[in-house]
Short mmCIF file of C-alpha atoms in Angstrom, two decimals:
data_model
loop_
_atom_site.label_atom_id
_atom_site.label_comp_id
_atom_site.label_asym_id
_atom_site.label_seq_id
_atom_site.Cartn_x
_atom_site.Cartn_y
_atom_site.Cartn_z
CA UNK A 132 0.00 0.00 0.00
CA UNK A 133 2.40 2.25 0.40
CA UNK A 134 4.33 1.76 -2.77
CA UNK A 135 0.94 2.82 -4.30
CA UNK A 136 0.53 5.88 -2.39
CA UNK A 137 3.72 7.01 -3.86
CA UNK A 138 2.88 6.09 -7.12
CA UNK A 139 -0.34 8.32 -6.41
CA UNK A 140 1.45 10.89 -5.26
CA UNK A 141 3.74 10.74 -8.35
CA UNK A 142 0.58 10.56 -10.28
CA UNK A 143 -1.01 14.25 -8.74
CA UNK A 144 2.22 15.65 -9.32
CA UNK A 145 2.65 14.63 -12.81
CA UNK A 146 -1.06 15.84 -13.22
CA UNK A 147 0.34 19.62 -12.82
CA UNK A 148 2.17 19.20 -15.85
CA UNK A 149 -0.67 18.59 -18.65
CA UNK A 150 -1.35 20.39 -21.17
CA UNK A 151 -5.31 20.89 -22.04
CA UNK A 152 -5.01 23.09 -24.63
CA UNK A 153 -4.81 24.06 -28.88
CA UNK A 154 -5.88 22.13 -31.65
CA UNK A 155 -3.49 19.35 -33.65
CA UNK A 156 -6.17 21.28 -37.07
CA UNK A 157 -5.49 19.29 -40.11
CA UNK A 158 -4.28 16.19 -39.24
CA UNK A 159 -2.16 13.72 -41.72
CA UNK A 160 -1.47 10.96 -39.31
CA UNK A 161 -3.41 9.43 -36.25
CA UNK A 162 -1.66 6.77 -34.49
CA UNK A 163 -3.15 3.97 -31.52
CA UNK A 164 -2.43 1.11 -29.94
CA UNK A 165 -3.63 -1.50 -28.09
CA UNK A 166 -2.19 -4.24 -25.89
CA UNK A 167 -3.57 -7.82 -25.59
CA UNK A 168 -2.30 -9.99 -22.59
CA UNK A 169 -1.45 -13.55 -21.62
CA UNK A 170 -0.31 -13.78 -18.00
CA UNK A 171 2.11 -11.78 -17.47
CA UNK A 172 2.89 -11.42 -20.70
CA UNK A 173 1.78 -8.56 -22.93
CA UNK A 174 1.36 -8.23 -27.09
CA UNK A 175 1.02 -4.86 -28.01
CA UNK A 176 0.40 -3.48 -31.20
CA UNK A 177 1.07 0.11 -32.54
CA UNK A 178 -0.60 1.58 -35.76
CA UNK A 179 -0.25 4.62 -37.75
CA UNK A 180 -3.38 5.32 -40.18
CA UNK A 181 -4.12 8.39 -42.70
CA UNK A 182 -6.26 10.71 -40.86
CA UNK A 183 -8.34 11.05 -44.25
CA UNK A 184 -8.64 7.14 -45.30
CA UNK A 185 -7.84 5.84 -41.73
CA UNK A 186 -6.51 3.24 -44.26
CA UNK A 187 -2.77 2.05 -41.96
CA UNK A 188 0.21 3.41 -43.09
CA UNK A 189 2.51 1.17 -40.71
CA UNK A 190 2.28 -0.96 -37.84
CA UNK A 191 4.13 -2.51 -35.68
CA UNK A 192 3.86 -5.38 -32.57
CA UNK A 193 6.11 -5.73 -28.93
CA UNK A 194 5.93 -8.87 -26.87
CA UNK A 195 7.18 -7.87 -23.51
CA UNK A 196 6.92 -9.51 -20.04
CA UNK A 197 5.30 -7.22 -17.65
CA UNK A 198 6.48 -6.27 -13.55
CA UNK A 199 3.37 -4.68 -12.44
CA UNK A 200 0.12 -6.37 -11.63
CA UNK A 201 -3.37 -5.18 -12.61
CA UNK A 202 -4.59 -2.89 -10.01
CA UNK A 203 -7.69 -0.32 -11.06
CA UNK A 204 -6.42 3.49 -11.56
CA UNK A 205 -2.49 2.15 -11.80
CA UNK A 206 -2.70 0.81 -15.32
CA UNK A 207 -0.46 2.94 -16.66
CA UNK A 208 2.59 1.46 -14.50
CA UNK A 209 1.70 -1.85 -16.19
CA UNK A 210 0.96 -1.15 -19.55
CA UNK A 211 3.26 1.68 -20.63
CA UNK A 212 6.43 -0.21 -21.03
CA UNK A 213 5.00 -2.56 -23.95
CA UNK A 214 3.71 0.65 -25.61
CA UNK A 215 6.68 2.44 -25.32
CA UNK A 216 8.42 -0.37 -26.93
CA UNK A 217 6.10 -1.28 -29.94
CA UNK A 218 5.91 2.85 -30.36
CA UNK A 219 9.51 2.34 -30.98
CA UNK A 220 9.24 0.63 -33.40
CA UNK A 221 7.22 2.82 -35.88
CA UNK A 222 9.36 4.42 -38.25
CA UNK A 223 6.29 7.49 -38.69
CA UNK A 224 5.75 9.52 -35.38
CA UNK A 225 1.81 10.59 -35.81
CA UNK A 226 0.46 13.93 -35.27
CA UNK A 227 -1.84 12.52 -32.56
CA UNK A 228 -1.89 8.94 -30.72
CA UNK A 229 -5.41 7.72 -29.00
CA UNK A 230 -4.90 5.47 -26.18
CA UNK A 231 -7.13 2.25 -24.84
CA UNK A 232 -7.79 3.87 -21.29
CA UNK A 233 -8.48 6.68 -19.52
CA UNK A 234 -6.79 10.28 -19.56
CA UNK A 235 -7.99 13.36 -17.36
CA UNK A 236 -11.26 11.05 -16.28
CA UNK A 237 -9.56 9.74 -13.60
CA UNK A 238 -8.90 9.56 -9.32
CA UNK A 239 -5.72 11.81 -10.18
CA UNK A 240 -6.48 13.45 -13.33
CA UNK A 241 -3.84 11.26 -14.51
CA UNK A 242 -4.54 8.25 -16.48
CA UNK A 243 -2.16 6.30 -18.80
CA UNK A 244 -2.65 8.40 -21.50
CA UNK A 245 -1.27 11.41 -19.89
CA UNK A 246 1.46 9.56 -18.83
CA UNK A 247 2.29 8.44 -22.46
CA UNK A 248 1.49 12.00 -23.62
CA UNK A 249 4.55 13.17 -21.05
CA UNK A 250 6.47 10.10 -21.64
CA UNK A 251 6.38 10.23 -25.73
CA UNK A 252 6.19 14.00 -25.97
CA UNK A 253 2.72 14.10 -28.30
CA UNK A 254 -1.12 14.94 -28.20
CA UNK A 255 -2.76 12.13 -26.78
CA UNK A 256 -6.46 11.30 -26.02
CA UNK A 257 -8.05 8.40 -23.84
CA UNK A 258 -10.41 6.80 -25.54
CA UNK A 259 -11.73 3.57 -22.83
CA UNK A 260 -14.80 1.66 -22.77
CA UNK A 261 -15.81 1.87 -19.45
CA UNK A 262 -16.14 4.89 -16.91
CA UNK A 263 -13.70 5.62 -13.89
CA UNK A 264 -14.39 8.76 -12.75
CA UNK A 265 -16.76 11.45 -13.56
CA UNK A 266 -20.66 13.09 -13.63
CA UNK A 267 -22.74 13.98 -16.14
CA UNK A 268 -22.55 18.24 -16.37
CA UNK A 269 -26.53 18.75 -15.38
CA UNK A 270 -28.45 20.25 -18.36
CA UNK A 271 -25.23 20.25 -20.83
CA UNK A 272 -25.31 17.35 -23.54
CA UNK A 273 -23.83 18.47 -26.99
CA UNK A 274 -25.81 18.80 -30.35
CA UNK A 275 -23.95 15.24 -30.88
CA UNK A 276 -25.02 13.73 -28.06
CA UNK A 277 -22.00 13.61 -26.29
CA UNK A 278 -22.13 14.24 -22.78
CA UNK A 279 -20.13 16.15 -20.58
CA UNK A 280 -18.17 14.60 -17.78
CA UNK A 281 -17.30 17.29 -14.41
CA UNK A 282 -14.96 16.20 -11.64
CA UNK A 283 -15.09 18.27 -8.78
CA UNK A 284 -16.98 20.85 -11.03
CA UNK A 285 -14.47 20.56 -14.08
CA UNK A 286 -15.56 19.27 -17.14
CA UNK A 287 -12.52 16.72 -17.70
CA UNK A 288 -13.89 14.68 -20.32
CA UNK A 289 -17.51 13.31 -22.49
CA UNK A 290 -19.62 10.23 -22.79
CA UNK A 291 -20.24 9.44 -26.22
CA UNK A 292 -21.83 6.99 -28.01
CA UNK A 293 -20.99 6.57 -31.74
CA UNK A 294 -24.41 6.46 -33.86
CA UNK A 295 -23.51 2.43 -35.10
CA UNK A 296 -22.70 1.31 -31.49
CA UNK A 297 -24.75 0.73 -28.43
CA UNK A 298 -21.51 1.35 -26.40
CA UNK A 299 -20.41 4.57 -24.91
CA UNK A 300 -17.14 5.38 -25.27
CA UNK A 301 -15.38 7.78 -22.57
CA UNK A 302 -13.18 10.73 -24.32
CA UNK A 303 -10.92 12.94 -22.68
CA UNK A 304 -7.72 14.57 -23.19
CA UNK A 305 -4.17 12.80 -22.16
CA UNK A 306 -1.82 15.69 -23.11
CA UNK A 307 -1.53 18.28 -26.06
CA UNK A 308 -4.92 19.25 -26.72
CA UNK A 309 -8.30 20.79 -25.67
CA UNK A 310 -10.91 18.46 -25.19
CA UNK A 311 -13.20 19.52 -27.80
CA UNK A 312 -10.23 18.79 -29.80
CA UNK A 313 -10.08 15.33 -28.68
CA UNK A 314 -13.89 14.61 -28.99
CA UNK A 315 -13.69 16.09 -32.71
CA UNK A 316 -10.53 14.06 -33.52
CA UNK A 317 -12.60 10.64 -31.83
CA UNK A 318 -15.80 11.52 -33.76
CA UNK A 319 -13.42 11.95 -36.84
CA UNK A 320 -11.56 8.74 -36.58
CA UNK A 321 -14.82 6.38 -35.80
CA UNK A 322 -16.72 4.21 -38.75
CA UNK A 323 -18.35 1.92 -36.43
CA UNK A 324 -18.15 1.10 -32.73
CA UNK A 325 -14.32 2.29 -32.30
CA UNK A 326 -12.05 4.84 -33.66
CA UNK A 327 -10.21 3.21 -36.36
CA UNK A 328 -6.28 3.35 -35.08
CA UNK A 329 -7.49 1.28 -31.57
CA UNK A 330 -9.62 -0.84 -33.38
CA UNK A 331 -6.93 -2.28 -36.05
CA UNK A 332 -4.80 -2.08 -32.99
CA UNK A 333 -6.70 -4.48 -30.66
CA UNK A 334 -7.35 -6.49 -33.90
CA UNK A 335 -3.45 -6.82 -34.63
CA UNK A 336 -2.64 -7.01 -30.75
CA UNK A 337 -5.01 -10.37 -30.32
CA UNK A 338 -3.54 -11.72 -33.59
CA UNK A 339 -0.29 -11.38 -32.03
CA UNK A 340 -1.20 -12.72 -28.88
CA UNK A 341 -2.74 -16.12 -30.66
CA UNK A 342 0.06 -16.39 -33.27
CA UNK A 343 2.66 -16.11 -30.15
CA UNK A 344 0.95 -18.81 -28.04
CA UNK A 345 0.08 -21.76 -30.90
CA UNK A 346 -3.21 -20.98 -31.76
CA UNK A 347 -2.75 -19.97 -35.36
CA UNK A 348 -2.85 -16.81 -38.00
CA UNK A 349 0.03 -16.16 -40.04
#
């Protein structure tokens, strides 16, 4: 317990240091990954798509043994390591990079995607599936439906559900960018239930994951 209060600590001091602010405009690139586990064990998969086709322009996979267990709000000390290392191993840097997991909508307004915001030194946007932290703003849901999220009377990120999904997704910024930035950029990048860099991400990382433990692909 107390190892995690420090890391809590480090996480409200890190907090000071995000940006929330400007917009990427016209974007060429948008990046994402995705990790896909096996014990201890973690496949991660990085992709870079054109922000017009969202068609990929390169990916690339890690397979890296991980230190830190699973604990809620402390994913970031367990799955930025294998990110860091498949992200080295794109040869394109993208002009933005949306992570699987939470951002500002968190305990300590710092979830792993402000840490890999800091860490790679680029905008980056949480993009997770379910909710951490966070109320609906009374009386203030967008023209697209998306919903505003306060902590501690803040709006820190939005609920949104894509019109083709029954799923909310839960947006918010990691580092680089204002949040209506990151909401446009998530609308943008989303054909179906997921924006398109996580999606081909999760879909490479869990190909990965089966072709490295015998059960097939190629």
């Amino acid at each position: 317990m107390g190892l995690l209060r420090r890391f809590r600590g480090d996480q409200e001091r890190l907090s000071r240091d995000i940006v929330e602010e400007g917009d990427p405009g016209a974007l060429e690139t948008v990046g994402g990954v995705d990790a896909a586990y096996v014990g201890e064990h973690a496949h991660v998969a990085a992709v870079v798509c054109d922000a017009e086709s969202l068609e990929p322009r390169e990916t690339a996979v890690a397979d890296v043994a991980v230190e830190f267990p699973y604990i809620p709000t402390y994913l970031a000390y367990r799955e930025l390591p294998p990110i860091e290392e498949a992200f080295s191993r794109l040869r394109t840097r993208p002009d933005v990079l949306l992570i699987d997991g939470h951002g500002r909508l968190h305990p300590a307004l710092f979830g792993i995607a402000c840490l890999a915001g800091l860490r790679l030194g680029l905008p980056t946007i949480g993009v997770a599936k379910h909710p951490l932290r966070g109320r609906p703003a009374p009386g203030r849901r967008r023209r697209d439906g998306a919903i505003p999220l306060e902590i501690d009377g803040v709006v820190r990120g939005y609920a949104w559900r894509p019109p083709r999904s029954s799923r909310t997704l839960y947006v918010s910024v990691g580092h680089g960018l204002s949040l209506d930035a990151a909401l446009r950029i998530v609308r943008e990048t989303t054909r179906d239930r997921h924006p398109e860099p996580l999606r081909i991400a999760d879909l490479l990382a869990k190909k990965r994951k089966d072709v490295k433990n015998g059960k097939g692909g190629s």
